[in-house]
PDB file of C-alpha atoms in Angstrom:
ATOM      1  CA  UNK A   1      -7.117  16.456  -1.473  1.00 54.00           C
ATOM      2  CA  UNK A   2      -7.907  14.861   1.895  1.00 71.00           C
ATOM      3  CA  UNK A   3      -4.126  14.447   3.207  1.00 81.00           C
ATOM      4  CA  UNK A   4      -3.886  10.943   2.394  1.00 85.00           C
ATOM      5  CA  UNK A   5      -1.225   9.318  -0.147  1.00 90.00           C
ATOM      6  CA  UNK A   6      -1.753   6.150  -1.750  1.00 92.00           C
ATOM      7  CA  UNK A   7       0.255   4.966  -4.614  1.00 95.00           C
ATOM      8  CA  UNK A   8       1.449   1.539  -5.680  1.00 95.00           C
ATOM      9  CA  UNK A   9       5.314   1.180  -6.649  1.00 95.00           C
ATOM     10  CA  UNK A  10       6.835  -1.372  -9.117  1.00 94.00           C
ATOM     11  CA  UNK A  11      10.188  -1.964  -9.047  1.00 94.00           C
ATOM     12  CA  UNK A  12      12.443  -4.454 -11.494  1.00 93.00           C
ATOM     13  CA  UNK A  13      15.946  -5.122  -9.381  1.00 92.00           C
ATOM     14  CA  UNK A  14      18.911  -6.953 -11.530  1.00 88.00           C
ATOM     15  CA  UNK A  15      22.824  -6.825 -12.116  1.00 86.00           C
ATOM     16  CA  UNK A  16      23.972  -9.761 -14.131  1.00 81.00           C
ATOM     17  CA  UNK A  17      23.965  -9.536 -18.280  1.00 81.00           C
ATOM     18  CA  UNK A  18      21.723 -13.106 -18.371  1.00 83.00           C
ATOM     19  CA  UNK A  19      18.909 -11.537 -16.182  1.00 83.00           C
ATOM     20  CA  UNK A  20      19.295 -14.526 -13.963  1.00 86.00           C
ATOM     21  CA  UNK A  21      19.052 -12.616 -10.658  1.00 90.00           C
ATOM     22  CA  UNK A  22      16.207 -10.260 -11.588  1.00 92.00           C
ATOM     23  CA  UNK A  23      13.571  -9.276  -8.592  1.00 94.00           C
ATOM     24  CA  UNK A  24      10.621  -7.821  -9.338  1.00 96.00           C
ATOM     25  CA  UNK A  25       8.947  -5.681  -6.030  1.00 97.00           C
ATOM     26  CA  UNK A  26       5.338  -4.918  -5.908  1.00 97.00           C
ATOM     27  CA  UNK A  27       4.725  -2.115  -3.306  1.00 97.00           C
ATOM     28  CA  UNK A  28       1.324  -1.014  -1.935  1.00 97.00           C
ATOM     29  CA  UNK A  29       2.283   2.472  -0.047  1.00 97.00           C
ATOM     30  CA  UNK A  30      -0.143   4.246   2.171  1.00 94.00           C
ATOM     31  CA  UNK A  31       1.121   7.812   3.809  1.00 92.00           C
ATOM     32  CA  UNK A  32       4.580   6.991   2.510  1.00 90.00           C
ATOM     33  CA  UNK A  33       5.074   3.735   3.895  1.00 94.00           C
ATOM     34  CA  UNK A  34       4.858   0.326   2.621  1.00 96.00           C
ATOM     35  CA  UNK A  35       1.938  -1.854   4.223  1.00 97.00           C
ATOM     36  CA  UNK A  36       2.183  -5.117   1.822  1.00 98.00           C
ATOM     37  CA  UNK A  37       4.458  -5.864  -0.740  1.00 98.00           C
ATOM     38  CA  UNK A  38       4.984  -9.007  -3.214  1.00 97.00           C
ATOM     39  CA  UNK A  39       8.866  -9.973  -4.313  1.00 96.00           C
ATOM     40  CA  UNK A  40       9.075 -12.140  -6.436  1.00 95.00           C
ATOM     41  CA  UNK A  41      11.949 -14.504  -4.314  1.00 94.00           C
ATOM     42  CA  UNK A  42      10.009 -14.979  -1.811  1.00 95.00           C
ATOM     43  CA  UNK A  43       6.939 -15.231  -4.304  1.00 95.00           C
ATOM     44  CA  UNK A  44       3.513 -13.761  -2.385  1.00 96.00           C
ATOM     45  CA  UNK A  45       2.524 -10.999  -0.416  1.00 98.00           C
ATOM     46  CA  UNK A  46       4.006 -10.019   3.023  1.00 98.00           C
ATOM     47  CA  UNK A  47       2.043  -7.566   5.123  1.00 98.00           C
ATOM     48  CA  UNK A  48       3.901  -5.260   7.662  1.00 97.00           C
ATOM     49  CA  UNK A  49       0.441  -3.777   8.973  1.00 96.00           C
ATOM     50  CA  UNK A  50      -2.419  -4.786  10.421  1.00 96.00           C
ATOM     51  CA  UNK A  51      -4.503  -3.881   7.196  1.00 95.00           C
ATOM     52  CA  UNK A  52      -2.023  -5.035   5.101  1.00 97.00           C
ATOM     53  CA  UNK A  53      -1.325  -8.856   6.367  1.00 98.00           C
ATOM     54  CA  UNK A  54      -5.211  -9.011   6.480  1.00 98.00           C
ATOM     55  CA  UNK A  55      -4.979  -7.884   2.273  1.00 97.00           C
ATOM     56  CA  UNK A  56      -1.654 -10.407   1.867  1.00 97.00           C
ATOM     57  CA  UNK A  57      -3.516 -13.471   3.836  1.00 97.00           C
ATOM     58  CA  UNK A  58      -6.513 -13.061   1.340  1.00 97.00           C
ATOM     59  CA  UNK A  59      -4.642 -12.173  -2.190  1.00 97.00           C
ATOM     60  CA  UNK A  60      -1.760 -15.148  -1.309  1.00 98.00           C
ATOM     61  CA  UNK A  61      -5.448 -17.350  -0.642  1.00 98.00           C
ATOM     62  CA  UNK A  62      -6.153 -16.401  -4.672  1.00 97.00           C
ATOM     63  CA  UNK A  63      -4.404 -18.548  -6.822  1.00 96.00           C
ATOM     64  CA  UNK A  64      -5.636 -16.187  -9.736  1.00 96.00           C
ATOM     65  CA  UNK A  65      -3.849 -12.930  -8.570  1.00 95.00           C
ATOM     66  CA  UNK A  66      -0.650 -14.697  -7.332  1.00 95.00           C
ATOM     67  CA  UNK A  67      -0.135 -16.365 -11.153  1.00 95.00           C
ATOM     68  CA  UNK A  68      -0.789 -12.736 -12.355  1.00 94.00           C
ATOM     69  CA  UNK A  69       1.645 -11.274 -10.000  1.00 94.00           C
ATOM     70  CA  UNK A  70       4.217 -14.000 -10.573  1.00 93.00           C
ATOM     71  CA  UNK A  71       4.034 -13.875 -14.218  1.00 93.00           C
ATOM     72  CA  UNK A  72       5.453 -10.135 -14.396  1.00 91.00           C
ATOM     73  CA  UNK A  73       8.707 -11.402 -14.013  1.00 89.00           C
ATOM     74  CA  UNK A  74       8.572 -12.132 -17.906  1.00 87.00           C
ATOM     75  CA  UNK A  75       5.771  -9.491 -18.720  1.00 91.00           C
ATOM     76  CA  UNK A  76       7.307  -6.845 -17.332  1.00 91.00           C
ATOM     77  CA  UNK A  77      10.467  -6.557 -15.842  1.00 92.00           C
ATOM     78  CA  UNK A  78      12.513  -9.025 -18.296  1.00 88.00           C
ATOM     79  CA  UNK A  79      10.699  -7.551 -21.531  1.00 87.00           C
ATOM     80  CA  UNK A  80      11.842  -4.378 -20.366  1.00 87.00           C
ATOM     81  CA  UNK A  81      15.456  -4.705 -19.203  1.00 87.00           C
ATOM     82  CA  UNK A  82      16.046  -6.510 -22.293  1.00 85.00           C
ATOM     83  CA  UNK A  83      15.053  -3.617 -24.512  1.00 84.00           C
ATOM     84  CA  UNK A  84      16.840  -1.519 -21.991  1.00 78.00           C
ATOM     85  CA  UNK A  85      20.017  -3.481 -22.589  1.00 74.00           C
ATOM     86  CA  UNK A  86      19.816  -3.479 -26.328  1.00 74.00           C
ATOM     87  CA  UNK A  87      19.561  -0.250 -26.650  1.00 71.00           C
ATOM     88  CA  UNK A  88      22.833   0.512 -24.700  1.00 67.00           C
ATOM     89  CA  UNK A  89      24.987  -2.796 -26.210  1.00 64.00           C
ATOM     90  CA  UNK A  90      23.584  -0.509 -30.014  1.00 66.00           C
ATOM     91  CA  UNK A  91      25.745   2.338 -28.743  1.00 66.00           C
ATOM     92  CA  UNK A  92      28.884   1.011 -27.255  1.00 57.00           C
TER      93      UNK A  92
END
């Protein structure tokens, strides 16, 4: 390898039963640390370095990949906490 880390971190936050205060975190993570990121509350990409608010100015300009990233709210995160949850309410 060349010493660099990239990876990309998805994250699906929630405490209530109903799902109704779910938060779904997109991280893009270069050398460990997080240079843009997309939560769902506040609903587009934030950059926290220079290459990053250059990449969040242009994706949150694309009406095409913000739809995509808003929609896995329902794709992702809810599908999957609500399996998660049935599968513990089966054993209790």
């Amino acid at each position: 390898a060349n010493g660099y880390y990239h990876s990309r971190w998805n994250k699906c936050i929630w405490s209530s039963h109903d799902l109704s205060d779910m938060v779904f975190i997109d991280n893009y993570i270069f050398n460990k640390d997080v240079y843009i990121q997309f939560n769902s509350t506040v609903g587009e990409y934030v950059g926290y370095t220079e290459h990053g608010v250059y990449n969040a100015r242009n994706w949150n300009n694309d009406p095409n990949i913000l739809q995509q990233e808003r929609a896995e709210m329902e794709r992702y995160c809810k599908h999957n906490a609500e399996i998660r949850q049935s599968a513990i309410a089966d054993k209790s």
